[in-house]
XYZ file of C-alpha atoms in Angstrom:
735
model
C 81.042 152.273 35.443
C 80.768 149.103 37.428
C 82.477 146.091 36.368
C 79.770 143.677 37.479
C 79.624 140.702 34.957
C 76.416 138.526 34.650
C 77.745 135.107 34.538
C 75.401 132.168 33.228
C 75.954 129.299 35.798
C 76.184 125.594 34.574
C 72.876 124.078 33.608
C 73.478 121.533 36.656
C 71.801 123.902 38.817
C 68.868 124.252 36.680
C 67.654 120.644 37.197
C 64.177 120.409 38.528
C 64.122 118.971 41.853
C 61.452 117.484 44.161
C 62.319 120.435 46.877
C 60.396 123.898 46.874
C 60.586 126.065 43.823
C 62.762 128.983 44.823
C 60.534 131.548 43.196
C 57.385 129.662 44.993
C 56.052 132.495 47.446
C 55.334 129.556 49.812
C 58.738 128.162 49.885
C 60.155 130.238 52.810
C 59.256 127.196 55.291
C 59.080 123.533 54.645
C 57.380 121.174 57.043
C 59.534 118.238 57.869
C 57.201 115.442 57.933
C 59.298 113.513 60.933
C 62.839 113.350 62.258
C 65.584 114.049 60.091
C 66.723 111.549 58.089
C 70.347 111.624 58.643
C 72.565 114.287 60.384
C 74.503 114.489 57.586
C 73.925 116.118 54.049
C 70.256 115.795 52.612
C 71.991 114.522 49.492
C 74.273 111.570 51.010
C 77.870 111.085 49.530
C 77.997 108.673 46.702
C 79.284 105.173 47.588
C 79.776 101.792 46.452
C 80.514 98.649 48.422
C 83.983 98.147 49.647
C 84.411 102.275 49.270
C 84.791 104.839 52.054
C 83.042 108.056 51.618
C 85.297 111.068 51.927
C 85.589 112.838 54.961
C 84.165 116.116 56.048
C 86.142 118.973 54.766
C 87.648 116.966 51.742
C 87.739 118.344 48.399
C 85.137 116.603 46.803
C 83.558 118.707 43.987
C 80.544 117.117 42.696
C 80.102 114.775 45.646
C 76.520 116.034 45.872
C 75.659 115.532 42.404
C 73.673 112.031 41.756
C 74.599 110.599 45.039
C 73.384 106.989 46.207
C 73.103 105.691 49.554
C 76.270 104.166 50.724
C 76.946 100.533 51.582
C 76.680 101.376 55.211
C 73.591 102.986 55.186
C 69.907 101.632 55.607
C 68.105 102.642 52.385
C 64.479 102.809 52.766
C 62.171 100.111 51.011
C 61.536 101.395 47.529
C 63.614 104.158 47.358
C 66.508 104.088 44.813
C 67.799 107.456 45.812
C 67.382 110.355 48.340
C 65.064 113.457 47.502
C 67.105 116.657 47.011
C 66.704 119.448 49.768
C 64.656 122.389 48.981
C 66.201 125.406 47.308
C 64.016 127.804 49.030
C 65.373 130.281 51.808
C 63.613 128.991 54.974
C 63.268 131.292 58.057
C 65.589 131.069 61.003
C 64.437 128.788 63.992
C 63.914 130.409 67.041
C 67.402 129.663 68.668
C 68.266 132.881 67.293
C 71.313 133.600 65.107
C 74.239 136.423 65.323
C 74.302 139.368 62.809
C 77.070 137.540 60.668
C 78.573 134.306 59.906
C 81.840 133.261 62.191
C 85.040 134.028 60.677
C 86.000 131.325 58.239
C 82.928 130.343 57.142
C 81.774 133.271 54.819
C 83.809 135.259 52.335
C 84.965 138.595 53.371
C 82.317 141.533 53.167
C 84.766 143.061 50.550
C 83.467 140.486 47.647
C 82.109 141.823 44.890
C 79.714 140.550 42.286
C 82.556 140.061 39.741
C 83.464 137.367 42.182
C 80.624 135.040 40.922
C 82.319 135.197 37.477
C 85.944 134.913 38.318
C 85.526 132.055 40.384
C 84.211 133.037 43.636
C 81.747 130.369 43.932
C 83.784 127.115 43.308
C 82.790 123.500 43.176
C 85.399 122.646 45.725
C 84.036 125.203 48.125
C 80.721 123.825 47.603
C 81.691 120.274 48.745
C 81.507 120.971 52.533
C 78.767 123.044 52.870
C 75.535 122.334 54.856
C 72.202 121.696 53.122
C 68.879 122.820 54.333
C 67.533 120.331 56.820
C 70.966 119.192 57.578
C 73.122 119.490 60.431
C 76.831 118.510 59.585
C 78.834 118.340 56.636
C 78.309 115.655 53.943
C 80.575 112.393 54.604
C 79.908 112.818 58.772
C 80.388 109.017 59.950
C 77.324 107.214 60.326
C 75.275 110.342 59.110
C 72.728 108.182 57.058
C 71.638 105.817 60.248
C 68.008 106.241 61.068
C 67.687 107.432 64.451
C 70.866 109.259 64.820
C 70.587 112.229 66.965
C 70.768 115.640 65.061
C 74.327 116.977 64.821
C 74.505 120.739 65.843
C 74.544 123.398 63.031
C 78.139 124.232 62.092
C 77.982 127.723 61.661
C 75.771 128.424 65.056
C 76.879 125.663 67.177
C 73.099 124.875 68.045
C 71.418 121.561 67.491
C 68.693 121.427 64.753
C 65.358 120.293 66.149
C 63.427 117.650 64.439
C 61.151 119.344 61.816
C 62.987 122.734 62.268
C 64.131 124.346 58.646
C 67.417 125.610 58.382
C 68.732 128.585 56.620
C 70.014 128.617 53.372
C 73.890 127.967 53.678
C 75.175 126.340 50.591
C 76.746 128.434 47.883
C 75.177 125.925 45.546
C 71.585 127.083 46.972
C 72.395 130.468 46.147
C 73.341 129.895 42.808
C 70.411 127.955 42.055
C 68.126 130.787 43.748
C 69.779 133.183 41.558
C 69.458 130.970 38.280
C 65.512 130.599 39.003
C 65.092 134.385 39.819
C 66.952 135.903 36.998
C 65.047 133.395 35.011
C 61.750 134.978 36.177
C 62.978 138.555 35.848
C 64.041 137.949 32.311
C 60.516 136.381 31.461
C 59.119 140.285 31.856
C 58.431 142.153 28.616
C 57.379 145.281 30.280
C 58.292 147.447 33.246
C 55.605 145.937 35.705
C 56.393 142.590 34.779
C 59.864 142.761 35.320
C 59.763 144.845 38.735
C 56.993 142.355 39.824
C 59.341 139.516 38.755
C 62.134 140.749 40.885
C 59.612 141.280 43.993
C 57.942 137.726 43.427
C 61.345 135.668 43.237
C 62.648 137.862 46.112
C 60.024 137.659 48.730
C 59.879 135.175 50.701
C 62.739 132.991 49.424
C 65.548 135.933 49.809
C 64.104 138.545 51.938
C 60.958 139.236 53.998
C 60.105 142.610 52.206
C 61.405 144.554 49.568
C 61.187 148.080 48.366
C 61.914 149.102 44.800
C 62.610 152.602 43.599
C 62.723 153.769 40.108
C 64.004 156.998 38.432
C 61.329 159.441 37.696
C 61.195 159.798 34.727
C 63.194 157.094 33.469
C 65.715 157.836 30.739
C 65.374 156.033 27.415
C 68.529 154.860 25.622
C 71.454 157.390 25.409
C 69.312 160.514 26.350
C 70.751 162.364 29.045
C 68.197 163.123 31.927
C 67.908 166.717 33.072
C 66.732 167.978 36.315
C 67.655 166.456 39.825
C 67.537 162.608 40.171
C 64.268 161.881 41.727
C 63.348 158.212 42.923
C 59.772 157.053 42.996
C 58.741 153.955 44.946
C 57.530 151.689 42.269
C 56.583 148.613 44.040
C 56.529 147.310 47.408
C 56.325 143.320 48.405
C 56.274 141.431 51.664
C 55.650 138.165 53.340
C 51.669 137.794 53.459
C 50.093 137.524 56.697
C 48.405 134.137 56.513
C 50.339 131.370 54.285
C 48.875 128.642 52.465
C 49.255 125.417 54.881
C 48.646 122.967 52.208
C 51.335 120.700 50.793
C 53.799 120.868 53.471
C 54.055 124.655 54.008
C 53.346 126.080 57.405
C 52.897 129.709 58.539
C 55.983 131.737 59.354
C 56.012 134.032 62.351
C 55.273 137.581 61.119
C 57.222 140.566 62.172
C 55.326 143.587 63.658
C 53.493 145.591 60.751
C 55.228 148.584 61.842
C 58.511 147.394 61.136
C 58.304 146.097 57.321
C 54.823 147.599 56.329
C 55.089 151.147 56.983
C 58.465 152.125 55.617
C 59.113 153.922 52.387
C 57.846 157.399 51.136
C 56.465 157.776 47.675
C 58.907 160.238 46.381
C 62.651 160.829 47.203
C 65.025 163.405 45.572
C 68.654 162.635 45.824
C 70.567 165.531 46.763
C 73.906 166.089 45.174
C 76.869 165.202 47.615
C 74.431 163.517 50.047
C 75.152 159.998 51.730
C 72.353 158.397 49.328
C 74.009 159.892 46.176
C 77.500 158.381 47.299
C 75.950 154.996 47.805
C 74.233 154.996 44.711
C 77.378 156.234 42.846
C 79.136 153.082 44.350
C 76.700 150.696 42.411
C 77.886 147.809 44.769
C 75.094 146.562 47.084
C 75.760 147.556 50.787
C 74.695 146.366 54.337
C 72.589 149.076 56.023
C 74.552 148.727 59.236
C 77.731 150.444 57.431
C 77.731 154.294 58.419
C 77.009 155.408 54.827
C 74.129 153.180 54.377
C 72.765 154.206 57.846
C 73.097 157.721 56.877
C 71.227 157.261 53.316
C 68.404 155.451 54.745
C 66.661 158.180 56.325
C 66.808 160.137 52.948
C 65.630 157.340 50.600
C 62.746 156.411 53.292
C 61.550 160.031 54.092
C 63.460 161.664 56.886
C 60.131 162.838 58.625
C 58.823 159.211 58.895
C 59.403 157.312 62.119
C 60.170 154.013 60.968
C 62.247 151.145 63.021
C 64.620 149.088 60.708
C 65.862 145.799 61.736
C 68.907 145.759 63.900
C 72.271 144.116 62.478
C 72.726 142.791 58.815
C 69.235 142.397 58.123
C 68.804 145.173 55.255
C 70.706 145.204 51.925
C 70.703 148.482 49.915
C 71.491 147.746 46.177
C 71.529 150.590 43.429
C 69.991 149.327 40.222
C 72.308 150.504 37.190
C 71.481 150.102 33.509
C 73.768 150.593 30.722
C 74.669 154.299 31.317
C 73.491 155.374 34.770
C 71.859 154.640 38.048
C 67.907 154.179 37.346
C 66.946 153.244 40.852
C 67.467 151.276 44.004
C 66.253 148.095 45.742
C 65.814 147.807 49.569
C 65.936 143.898 50.827
C 64.725 143.506 54.518
C 64.548 140.725 56.821
C 62.577 140.513 60.170
C 64.319 140.173 63.497
C 62.859 136.462 63.742
C 65.034 135.649 60.568
C 68.560 135.011 60.470
C 70.426 137.983 59.346
C 72.098 138.160 55.803
C 75.479 137.065 55.043
C 78.519 138.397 52.968
C 77.545 136.023 50.154
C 74.122 137.627 49.971
C 75.806 140.581 48.656
C 76.604 138.862 45.610
C 72.851 137.482 45.536
C 71.703 141.015 45.703
C 74.224 142.230 42.650
C 72.950 139.644 40.551
C 69.549 140.490 41.283
C 69.832 144.260 40.835
C 72.194 143.810 37.658
C 69.565 141.438 35.741
C 66.749 143.565 37.063
C 68.188 146.857 35.934
C 69.009 145.748 32.509
C 65.642 144.285 32.174
C 64.014 147.881 32.960
C 66.474 149.423 30.188
C 65.243 147.067 27.732
C 61.598 147.417 28.737
C 62.056 151.179 28.645
C 63.461 151.011 25.199
C 60.787 148.474 24.143
C 58.277 150.727 25.293
C 59.479 153.405 23.280
C 59.764 151.570 20.171
C 56.231 150.217 20.721
C 54.938 153.896 21.284
C 56.399 155.042 18.042
C 54.980 151.997 16.228
C 51.732 153.198 17.470
C 51.858 156.743 16.649
C 53.103 155.737 13.467
C 50.449 153.358 12.644
C 47.617 155.858 14.220
C 48.744 158.765 11.871
C 48.928 156.174 8.749
C 45.284 155.256 9.080
C 42.207 158.079 9.092
C 41.122 159.033 12.568
C 37.516 159.842 11.671
C 35.726 158.577 8.134
C 34.223 161.548 6.191
C 30.692 162.137 5.970
C 29.569 161.662 2.250
C 26.239 162.231 0.769
C 24.325 159.172 -0.005
C 26.622 156.714 1.776
C 27.464 155.556 5.480
C 30.721 154.243 6.500
C 32.382 152.196 8.971
C 35.592 150.427 9.430
C 37.710 148.355 11.701
C 41.636 147.695 11.995
C 43.217 144.703 14.022
C 46.912 144.406 14.173
C 48.278 140.883 13.916
C 49.547 140.705 17.460
C 50.718 142.778 20.514
C 53.976 142.583 19.707
C 53.857 143.195 16.193
C 51.522 146.351 16.135
C 52.467 147.730 12.785
C 51.507 146.535 9.398
C 50.876 147.571 5.878
C 46.967 147.145 5.783
C 45.230 150.376 4.967
C 41.569 151.483 4.173
C 40.334 155.000 3.292
C 37.286 157.018 2.082
C 37.833 160.100 -0.092
C 34.882 162.692 -0.919
C 34.998 163.311 -4.809
C 33.237 165.954 -6.860
C 29.339 165.168 -7.626
C 28.994 163.666 -4.168
C 30.590 160.643 -5.074
C 33.016 158.989 -2.854
C 36.206 156.851 -3.403
C 36.730 153.594 -1.206
C 39.967 152.384 -0.688
C 41.455 149.323 0.614
C 45.284 147.783 0.605
C 47.696 145.550 1.917
C 51.765 146.206 1.653
C 53.739 143.176 1.669
C 55.593 142.706 5.075
C 54.837 143.300 8.500
C 57.118 146.003 9.852
C 57.785 149.843 10.160
C 59.122 149.811 6.728
C 55.930 148.189 5.387
C 53.902 150.793 7.368
C 56.009 153.582 5.895
C 55.411 152.471 2.452
C 51.665 152.095 3.233
C 51.688 155.649 4.127
C 53.164 156.863 1.088
C 50.828 154.722 -1.233
C 47.888 156.195 0.744
C 49.086 159.897 0.258
C 49.571 159.032 -3.641
C 46.092 157.582 -3.697
C 44.560 160.539 -2.152
C 46.459 163.103 -4.394
C 45.360 161.146 -7.651
C 41.607 160.884 -6.242
C 41.561 164.560 -5.950
C 42.510 164.924 -9.760
C 39.218 162.622 -10.207
C 41.231 160.000 -12.146
C 39.306 156.777 -13.335
C 39.978 154.012 -10.662
C 42.526 152.072 -13.270
C 44.452 155.062 -13.791
C 44.817 155.639 -10.146
C 46.041 151.910 -10.127
C 48.483 152.483 -12.693
C 49.849 155.519 -11.160
C 50.449 153.907 -7.667
C 52.047 151.001 -9.267
C 54.450 153.411 -11.001
C 54.888 155.188 -7.544
C 55.627 151.564 -5.835
C 58.263 150.847 -8.538
C 60.248 154.072 -7.567
C 60.024 152.982 -3.908
C 61.934 149.891 -4.771
C 62.140 146.758 -6.745
C 60.678 144.702 -3.848
C 58.045 147.228 -2.973
C 54.657 145.443 -3.700
C 51.146 145.844 -2.765
C 47.521 144.766 -3.522
C 44.758 147.508 -3.587
C 41.102 147.865 -4.510
C 39.850 151.141 -5.505
C 36.095 151.602 -5.822
C 33.901 154.893 -6.972
C 30.524 155.092 -5.932
C 28.123 157.514 -7.524
C 24.922 158.261 -5.203
C 22.937 159.794 -7.856
C 23.483 157.072 -10.600
C 23.452 154.203 -8.085
C 26.563 152.794 -9.793
C 29.774 151.560 -8.605
C 33.025 151.637 -10.466
C 35.896 148.973 -9.396
C 39.526 148.306 -10.232
C 41.471 145.642 -8.675
C 45.250 145.246 -8.247
C 45.613 141.396 -6.942
C 43.250 142.282 -4.054
C 40.437 139.797 -2.688
C 37.436 140.622 -4.385
C 34.426 142.699 -2.155
C 31.438 141.106 -1.127
C 27.987 142.871 -1.641
C 25.027 142.296 0.865
C 21.972 143.148 -0.699
C 18.885 144.374 1.169
C 17.005 141.331 1.121
C 19.763 139.390 2.727
C 21.392 137.793 -0.412
C 25.328 138.093 -0.147
C 27.155 137.978 -3.463
C 30.907 138.053 -4.282
C 31.491 140.554 -6.880
C 33.278 139.540 -10.200
C 36.166 141.956 -10.626
C 39.197 141.451 -12.681
C 41.910 140.025 -10.156
C 44.904 142.243 -11.719
C 48.493 142.042 -10.757
C 49.835 143.536 -7.433
C 51.225 147.127 -7.317
C 54.761 147.155 -7.874
C 54.884 144.605 -10.416
C 55.084 146.872 -13.490
C 54.388 146.706 -17.327
C 50.549 145.576 -16.734
C 47.243 147.287 -17.317
C 44.441 147.519 -14.676
C 40.957 146.979 -15.901
C 37.925 148.448 -14.397
C 34.240 147.367 -14.181
C 31.072 149.520 -13.482
C 28.393 147.691 -11.211
C 24.803 148.378 -9.858
C 24.991 149.749 -6.393
C 21.321 149.507 -5.392
C 20.154 151.596 -2.191
C 20.146 149.663 1.061
C 23.065 147.463 -0.184
C 26.310 147.080 1.712
C 29.655 146.539 0.163
C 32.602 145.457 2.237
C 35.991 145.789 1.545
C 38.553 143.939 3.606
C 42.265 142.625 3.550
C 43.234 138.983 3.267
C 43.923 138.679 6.832
C 40.096 138.519 7.317
C 39.797 135.504 5.384
C 43.109 133.793 5.078
C 45.182 131.937 7.775
C 47.108 128.635 8.399
C 43.790 126.912 9.125
C 41.911 128.021 5.730
C 42.545 129.417 2.448
C 41.597 132.865 0.800
C 38.718 131.406 -1.158
C 37.181 129.213 1.893
C 37.385 132.129 4.137
C 35.511 134.260 1.387
C 32.824 131.854 1.464
C 32.649 131.861 5.169
C 32.540 135.543 5.019
C 29.669 135.708 2.680
C 27.937 132.891 4.544
C 28.339 135.143 7.854
C 27.009 138.265 5.914
C 23.778 136.556 4.712
C 23.181 135.006 8.185
C 23.779 138.277 10.030
C 21.011 140.142 7.316
C 18.459 137.492 8.358
C 18.302 138.326 11.804
C 17.184 142.025 11.047
C 14.650 140.759 8.189
C 14.400 141.460 4.748
C 13.422 145.115 4.759
C 15.759 146.377 7.395
C 19.682 146.155 6.791
C 21.795 145.366 9.725
C 23.577 148.187 11.507
C 26.953 148.695 10.158
C 28.596 149.035 13.317
C 27.233 145.773 14.633
C 27.848 144.195 11.251
C 31.133 144.956 11.391
C 31.692 143.168 14.761
C 29.654 139.928 13.761
C 32.327 139.825 10.624
C 35.467 139.969 12.998
C 33.750 137.430 15.351
C 34.247 134.856 12.460
C 37.950 134.843 13.417
C 39.095 131.945 15.333
C 42.097 131.754 17.715
C 44.699 130.597 15.185
C 43.279 133.051 12.489
C 45.311 136.278 13.520
C 48.309 135.540 11.274
C 48.029 139.023 9.538
C 46.762 142.594 9.922
C 43.049 143.112 9.275
C 41.477 146.067 7.616
C 37.769 146.163 7.077
C 35.511 149.050 5.463
C 31.873 148.693 5.141
C 29.776 151.160 3.040
C 25.963 151.374 3.234
C 24.569 152.614 -0.177
C 21.785 154.991 0.721
C 21.899 156.960 -2.673
C 20.203 159.893 -3.948
C 16.405 159.545 -5.185
C 16.010 160.956 -8.672
C 13.234 163.233 -7.364
C 16.009 164.885 -5.049
C 18.114 165.875 -8.074
C 18.031 168.911 -10.700
C 20.376 169.027 -13.334
C 20.764 171.836 -16.174
C 23.213 172.584 -18.788
C 23.870 176.515 -19.459
C 25.428 178.019 -22.600
C 28.237 180.288 -21.875
C 26.097 183.442 -22.461
C 25.272 186.835 -20.723
C 21.964 185.302 -19.959
C 23.072 182.120 -18.248
C 22.989 183.787 -14.753
C 19.410 184.839 -15.040
C 18.522 181.645 -16.205
C 20.191 179.615 -13.654
C 18.273 181.999 -10.889
C 14.785 180.755 -12.587
C 15.672 177.134 -12.595
C 16.913 177.292 -8.958
C 13.725 179.071 -7.829
C 11.374 176.287 -9.452
C 13.154 173.428 -8.064
C 13.055 175.110 -4.834
C 9.422 175.887 -5.060
C 8.906 172.167 -5.920
C 10.910 170.789 -2.860
C 9.075 173.193 -0.503
C 12.162 175.165 0.524
C 11.037 178.448 -0.481
C 12.732 179.943 2.582
C 16.143 179.463 1.059
C 14.999 181.205 -2.546
C 16.698 184.495 -1.833
C 20.268 183.001 -0.578
C 20.324 180.421 -3.330
C 19.649 183.104 -6.199
C 22.225 185.187 -5.086
C 25.145 182.446 -4.607
C 23.979 180.543 -7.759
C 24.202 184.123 -9.858
C 27.531 184.834 -8.509
C 29.175 181.331 -8.889
C 27.569 180.858 -12.713
C 28.603 184.410 -13.411
C 32.514 183.581 -12.911
C 31.978 180.291 -14.782
C 30.333 181.722 -17.953
C 33.033 184.477 -17.882
C 35.853 181.910 -18.715
C 33.961 178.794 -19.934
C 34.010 177.758 -23.810
C 31.971 174.772 -23.367
C 28.367 174.653 -21.542
C 28.630 175.118 -17.959
C 26.678 172.431 -15.669
C 24.418 173.400 -12.745
C 23.327 170.776 -10.438
C 20.962 170.784 -7.071
C 20.749 168.103 -4.705
C 18.590 167.729 -2.070
C 19.869 165.529 1.238
C 20.382 166.429 4.828
C 21.488 169.836 3.336
C 21.039 171.647 -0.116
C 23.779 171.217 -2.122
C 24.672 173.351 -5.319
C 27.112 172.553 -8.024
C 28.800 174.311 -10.953
C 30.822 172.806 -13.527
C 32.932 174.359 -16.659
C 35.808 173.422 -18.652
C 38.440 175.762 -17.142
C 40.677 173.959 -14.861
C 41.985 177.053 -12.634
C 40.481 177.123 -9.349
C 38.864 180.320 -8.021
C 40.458 181.946 -4.849
C 39.046 183.665 -2.336
C 40.571 187.318 -1.965
C 39.722 190.725 -0.541
C 38.540 193.321 -2.699
C 39.246 196.743 -2.556
C 36.652 199.558 -2.102
C 37.505 200.931 -5.807
C 37.239 197.421 -7.476
C 34.126 196.587 -9.504
C 34.331 192.727 -8.940
C 36.130 190.318 -6.985
C 33.046 189.894 -4.056
C 31.158 186.659 -5.350
C 33.346 184.433 -3.606
C 33.353 186.537 -0.441
C 29.628 186.493 -0.329
C 29.462 182.750 -0.925
C 31.889 182.199 2.036
C 29.707 184.254 4.276
C 26.366 182.992 3.511
C 27.172 179.283 2.607
C 27.392 176.551 5.242
C 30.562 175.077 3.516
C 31.932 175.640 0.123
C 34.784 174.459 -1.981
C 36.498 173.786 -5.603
C 37.967 170.616 -7.105
C 39.944 170.469 -10.250
C 38.679 167.451 -12.517
C 40.133 166.188 -15.747
C 37.770 168.117 -17.993
C 37.750 171.292 -15.972
C 36.405 172.062 -12.213
C 33.400 171.970 -9.970
C 32.681 174.917 -7.365
C 30.231 173.821 -4.996
C 28.498 174.964 -1.865
C 26.119 173.727 0.692
C 23.236 175.511 2.597
C 21.396 174.252 5.805
C 17.745 173.234 5.163
C 16.148 175.669 7.524
């Protein structure tokens, strides 16, 4: 494993300056408005009257900090201190530059990224460095006088022309650039943002172009990747052809398009033992003029591609290593008109690669966690609401924020025997995966209890017991309602949840008066149910407190605003036509303001269509041998009254079989009910709790074929256990 350590540099390098931002894409070149102010440092050495500034080369750590004009310097009118130099990496003047720095001016090429944290860049070493826009070290005699001729560049020996930029030479410049670049990379939350941050921070400040390759697929956490190492070109960036010339920025000479625009293949498979594999295994950035890197580049960029690379030290190949293994590589390129990379730039590339790789590792882990959270939330909520007789349903769910997608809010619609439907909405305390898991357990418990056809208050009582078994601090609010489309009534029980709102057909909206009750999980409390009218055409709205409560308003203010919004929406469609359910849900969510998303929001809307009394036929049959024949005659008369004689034969056969099975074991009267909706539904109830099972009768059996006929002829069929027995039902299409 690489021993590279990421060092947080002193905050003195992070002070905002009036120079160019190192992450500004326009900061590669600065237009100097006039002749250089001084041939010395852009930040003159601090001096006072009667004192002599330190000479060039003297150990004066911190001499460039907060410097003032010396006694012998002519300060400009109204200027209290000189403006700091730009932090960008300007392009090299046309004077030319050798591939490497002269001996003695730059550290050895063997310096590693660990040198940054071990003192490789010291304050004493910064004191005599050259600043951008300057031609001589700080402290040169008479450097601050106006009209002084420009001094030659300390490294190239060539004079700096007025108005011409110079490359970044100081270690302080590099430290400030690395600090700003790593902060920009660290701001990214996902993979694309981190890679884009690396590209935007690097080009054009550090390089003219960059190619970022990432492993395909990226390993997650401690999992060991299988298969060969394949790198995919994730993103490229380069200096644009045209630069913004406003605010002191000038266009830079651009390289030929064939040199920095056409390089790079889409996929690259790293063969074991190849030159590229050896470079990646070494982890540390290398110049591409070395033999190993020169042999690795064709494998990375594509051996079948004809591309020219800049000569000399104008390309750096930096492996990207995460916590466990190499996850990619970055290639930094400079054009021929720009100064070549120096040995210290390897340290910069190492820091950029290290921060980017660790950020990519975290982004991949965060992406996996977000995926698990999304899947957990999706599986806990119903994918599709059921189609129930006499009621239409619509729902919405909104998480609190993109960074906290999992919560404890849920809704559900559960079909019940007798064409009834249970409407449930709940909210578990907290906003985490634990809350979502508890919500899933409570929702499953509610579905099981609803299948037993228990009264709403009994359902809440058993949910309270289940919450106490899950833990002492597991609390939730819940509202459970059962709608009967035949009687046009609804039974509601509440456990500390906000009351529902009923929107009538004429446009009047009212908050239903239901007992508040205690939240689920408190224990030792009784729940009370109330039965209310549910007229046809009315809409019942169930919701969680995230819709009506926030930091800007209390819950009752939000409920009143919700009632007013529903009434105003109903007025748009007129008194005889209720608003469409989907549009109504969207309109309700539009009442949320920018600061109202403090909690999850679950919304369930139910439009009561009901079943007209003329479409219902209901009888009681004594458990006797004549009951099947009587059931056939009653069914025939009902079908004739409804104009459905074409179904007479099928209905008589199936009703006879189901009633015969019920009469054989029942001790109390058997119920027979026919419902005419979009389908014809037949329900037979008795007092025996055992459910019938479909089985294959043998050739010698005299019975056992009744349910087989029902299964073959009916559109759907089923059996539901009740607290007083069971109901067997089947449906037939209406011709």
